[in-house]
mmCIF file of C-alpha atoms in Angstrom:
data_model
loop_
_atom_site.group_PDB
_atom_site.id
_atom_site.type_symbol
_atom_site.label_atom_id
_atom_site.label_comp_id
_atom_site.label_asym_id
_atom_site.label_seq_id
_atom_site.Cartn_x
_atom_site.Cartn_y
_atom_site.Cartn_z
ATOM 1 C CA UNK H 1 -135.382 27.955 -132.613
ATOM 2 C CA UNK H 2 -133.460 27.317 -135.816
ATOM 3 C CA UNK H 3 -135.232 26.334 -139.013
ATOM 4 C CA UNK H 4 -133.789 24.203 -141.791
ATOM 5 C CA UNK H 5 -135.463 23.704 -145.137
ATOM 6 C CA UNK H 6 -133.932 20.645 -146.778
ATOM 7 C CA UNK H 7 -135.076 20.240 -150.354
ATOM 8 C CA UNK H 8 -134.328 17.884 -153.201
ATOM 9 C CA UNK H 9 -133.207 19.808 -156.265
ATOM 10 C CA UNK H 10 -131.264 22.972 -156.807
ATOM 11 C CA UNK H 11 -133.034 26.252 -157.409
ATOM 12 C CA UNK H 12 -131.578 28.412 -160.096
ATOM 13 C CA UNK H 13 -132.280 32.088 -160.454
ATOM 14 C CA UNK H 14 -135.789 33.073 -161.329
ATOM 15 C CA UNK H 15 -139.063 34.343 -159.920
ATOM 16 C CA UNK H 16 -139.620 31.354 -157.603
ATOM 17 C CA UNK H 17 -136.171 31.791 -156.043
ATOM 18 C CA UNK H 18 -136.687 35.551 -155.785
ATOM 19 C CA UNK H 19 -139.983 34.972 -153.979
ATOM 20 C CA UNK H 20 -138.333 32.485 -151.594
ATOM 21 C CA UNK H 21 -135.489 34.947 -150.920
ATOM 22 C CA UNK H 22 -137.996 37.769 -150.330
ATOM 23 C CA UNK H 23 -139.741 35.917 -147.501
ATOM 24 C CA UNK H 24 -136.675 34.116 -146.153
ATOM 25 C CA UNK H 25 -134.928 37.462 -145.623
ATOM 26 C CA UNK H 26 -137.806 38.576 -143.365
ATOM 27 C CA UNK H 27 -137.768 35.540 -141.072
ATOM 28 C CA UNK H 28 -136.134 36.334 -137.724
ATOM 29 C CA UNK H 29 -135.541 32.722 -136.729
ATOM 30 C CA UNK H 30 -132.193 31.494 -138.041
ATOM 31 C CA UNK H 31 -132.997 29.866 -141.398
ATOM 32 C CA UNK H 32 -130.884 27.583 -143.579
ATOM 33 C CA UNK H 33 -131.797 26.218 -147.002
ATOM 34 C CA UNK H 34 -130.027 22.972 -147.902
ATOM 35 C CA UNK H 35 -130.414 21.895 -151.509
ATOM 36 C CA UNK H 36 -129.662 18.259 -152.225
ATOM 37 C CA UNK H 37 -129.708 15.952 -155.187
ATOM 38 C CA UNK H 38 -128.983 12.360 -156.071
ATOM 39 C CA UNK H 39 -127.211 12.405 -159.407
ATOM 40 C CA UNK H 40 -127.476 8.682 -160.125
ATOM 41 C CA UNK H 41 -130.342 7.410 -162.253
ATOM 42 C CA UNK H 42 -132.215 5.050 -159.936
ATOM 43 C CA UNK H 43 -135.596 3.299 -160.065
ATOM 44 C CA UNK H 44 -138.316 5.464 -158.470
ATOM 45 C CA UNK H 45 -138.592 3.545 -155.186
ATOM 46 C CA UNK H 46 -134.836 3.450 -154.702
ATOM 47 C CA UNK H 47 -134.544 7.124 -155.631
ATOM 48 C CA UNK H 48 -137.171 8.094 -153.045
ATOM 49 C CA UNK H 49 -135.349 6.045 -150.407
ATOM 50 C CA UNK H 50 -132.011 7.660 -151.294
ATOM 51 C CA UNK H 51 -133.490 11.160 -151.345
ATOM 52 C CA UNK H 52 -134.971 10.452 -147.917
ATOM 53 C CA UNK H 53 -131.516 9.526 -146.645
ATOM 54 C CA UNK H 54 -130.104 12.777 -148.028
ATOM 55 C CA UNK H 55 -132.882 14.826 -146.441
ATOM 56 C CA UNK H 56 -132.523 13.159 -143.049
ATOM 57 C CA UNK H 57 -128.748 13.623 -143.136
ATOM 58 C CA UNK H 58 -129.247 17.338 -143.878
ATOM 59 C CA UNK H 59 -131.531 17.836 -140.879
ATOM 60 C CA UNK H 60 -129.879 18.836 -137.609
ATOM 61 C CA UNK H 61 -129.582 16.015 -135.125
ATOM 62 C CA UNK H 62 -132.688 15.768 -132.913
ATOM 63 C CA UNK H 63 -134.612 18.276 -135.049
ATOM 64 C CA UNK H 64 -138.377 18.103 -135.156
ATOM 65 C CA UNK H 65 -139.017 16.788 -138.671
ATOM 66 C CA UNK H 66 -141.812 18.155 -140.856
ATOM 67 C CA UNK H 67 -142.281 16.403 -144.201
ATOM 68 C CA UNK H 68 -144.149 18.285 -146.904
ATOM 69 C CA UNK H 69 -146.301 15.759 -148.724
ATOM 70 C CA UNK H 70 -149.639 15.880 -150.547
ATOM 71 C CA UNK H 71 -150.900 13.061 -148.278
ATOM 72 C CA UNK H 72 -150.227 15.129 -145.172
ATOM 73 C CA UNK H 73 -152.361 17.190 -142.859
ATOM 74 C CA UNK H 74 -153.716 20.479 -144.150
ATOM 75 C CA UNK H 75 -153.521 23.362 -141.706
ATOM 76 C CA UNK H 76 -154.651 26.930 -141.954
ATOM 77 C CA UNK H 77 -152.110 29.658 -141.280
ATOM 78 C CA UNK H 78 -153.252 30.190 -137.700
ATOM 79 C CA UNK H 79 -152.898 26.490 -136.824
ATOM 80 C CA UNK H 80 -149.464 26.375 -138.453
ATOM 81 C CA UNK H 81 -148.414 29.435 -136.436
ATOM 82 C CA UNK H 82 -149.695 27.852 -133.222
ATOM 83 C CA UNK H 83 -147.654 24.716 -133.975
ATOM 84 C CA UNK H 84 -144.477 26.748 -134.546
ATOM 85 C CA UNK H 85 -145.253 28.799 -131.451
ATOM 86 C CA UNK H 86 -145.682 25.669 -129.356
ATOM 87 C CA UNK H 87 -142.335 24.305 -130.538
ATOM 88 C CA UNK H 88 -140.730 27.676 -129.798
ATOM 89 C CA UNK H 89 -142.305 27.784 -126.328
ATOM 90 C CA UNK H 90 -141.219 24.189 -125.642
ATOM 91 C CA UNK H 91 -137.633 25.267 -126.423
ATOM 92 C CA UNK H 92 -137.331 23.053 -129.484
ATOM 93 C CA UNK H 93 -133.888 23.944 -130.803
ATOM 94 C CA UNK H 94 -134.323 22.842 -134.428
ATOM 95 C CA UNK H 95 -137.180 22.291 -136.853
ATOM 96 C CA UNK H 96 -136.398 20.778 -140.257
ATOM 97 C CA UNK H 97 -138.859 21.006 -143.149
ATOM 98 C CA UNK H 98 -138.238 18.275 -145.728
ATOM 99 C CA UNK H 99 -139.264 18.747 -149.362
ATOM 100 C CA UNK H 100 -138.906 15.611 -151.461
ATOM 101 C CA UNK H 101 -138.209 15.080 -155.119
ATOM 102 C CA UNK H 102 -140.572 14.566 -158.041
ATOM 103 C CA UNK H 103 -141.832 11.226 -156.697
ATOM 104 C CA UNK H 104 -142.379 12.481 -153.151
ATOM 105 C CA UNK H 105 -141.250 10.894 -149.910
ATOM 106 C CA UNK H 106 -140.703 7.236 -149.097
ATOM 107 C CA UNK H 107 -142.844 5.813 -146.298
ATOM 108 C CA UNK H 108 -139.758 5.364 -144.095
ATOM 109 C CA UNK H 109 -139.177 9.127 -144.057
ATOM 110 C CA UNK H 110 -142.847 9.923 -143.442
ATOM 111 C CA UNK H 111 -142.838 7.608 -140.422
ATOM 112 C CA UNK H 112 -139.940 9.586 -138.881
ATOM 113 C CA UNK H 113 -141.685 12.942 -139.276
ATOM 114 C CA UNK H 114 -143.407 14.561 -136.305
ATOM 115 C CA UNK H 115 -145.732 16.276 -138.768
ATOM 116 C CA UNK H 116 -146.605 15.464 -142.381
ATOM 117 C CA UNK H 117 -147.881 18.717 -143.849
ATOM 118 C CA UNK H 118 -149.774 19.296 -147.082
ATOM 119 C CA UNK H 119 -150.332 22.520 -148.998
ATOM 120 C CA UNK H 120 -153.395 20.847 -150.512
ATOM 121 C CA UNK H 121 -154.303 17.973 -152.792
ATOM 122 C CA UNK H 122 -152.752 19.626 -155.832
ATOM 123 C CA UNK H 123 -149.124 18.976 -156.660
ATOM 124 C CA UNK H 124 -146.998 22.126 -156.468
ATOM 125 C CA UNK H 125 -143.668 22.706 -158.207
ATOM 126 C CA UNK H 126 -140.951 22.129 -155.625
ATOM 127 C CA UNK H 127 -139.427 25.561 -156.214
ATOM 128 C CA UNK H 128 -142.803 27.155 -155.540
ATOM 129 C CA UNK H 129 -143.321 24.972 -152.447
ATOM 130 C CA UNK H 130 -140.135 26.470 -150.965
ATOM 131 C CA UNK H 131 -141.467 29.981 -151.509
ATOM 132 C CA UNK H 132 -144.874 29.047 -150.083
ATOM 133 C CA UNK H 133 -143.227 27.500 -147.023
ATOM 134 C CA UNK H 134 -141.032 30.547 -146.439
ATOM 135 C CA UNK H 135 -144.083 32.794 -146.718
ATOM 136 C CA UNK H 136 -146.020 30.686 -144.203
ATOM 137 C CA UNK H 137 -143.103 30.694 -141.748
ATOM 138 C CA UNK H 138 -142.899 34.478 -142.096
ATOM 139 C CA UNK H 139 -146.692 34.773 -141.722
ATOM 140 C CA UNK H 140 -146.495 32.612 -138.568
ATOM 141 C CA UNK H 141 -143.781 34.828 -137.137
ATOM 142 C CA UNK H 142 -145.941 37.882 -137.730
ATOM 143 C CA UNK H 143 -149.089 36.219 -136.396
ATOM 144 C CA UNK H 144 -147.279 35.112 -133.221
ATOM 145 C CA UNK H 145 -146.061 38.700 -132.745
ATOM 146 C CA UNK H 146 -149.629 40.026 -133.076
ATOM 147 C CA UNK H 147 -148.819 41.833 -136.316
ATOM 148 C CA UNK H 148 -151.756 42.421 -138.708
ATOM 149 C CA UNK H 149 -149.902 40.901 -141.702
ATOM 150 C CA UNK H 150 -151.863 37.673 -141.281
ATOM 151 C CA UNK H 151 -155.052 39.459 -142.310
ATOM 152 C CA UNK H 152 -153.584 40.539 -145.654
#
């Protein structure tokens, strides 16, 4: 199973990127980070639509789409691991996690997602969301392997 994280915005150097890199380097599934941005100044609704197009275009064809959005479903780490494990066991070839811009995702993108996932009701900086996602993917990998990391 290959994993793509498609995110609006470019991460520079800094502690959030270092944290992402720390966990991403430990993930055994092939992992790709695609950073995207719309440079034109557009009204919010049009910008969200355009960012959605960019994110969908960055996802591998036929990938299972997971949109990160505050309105999504909250899962504990064990449930998230079970979901990844089920996709792995069902021979899903690609999973794409989509992280939107400052205004979030347009409804059209959310409707295409197999899972809309929330890290909670609070809004998280998008750079930190990438690191949190990488950590949870790594934690899932360890949990599925029966490693005690998930108890840490």
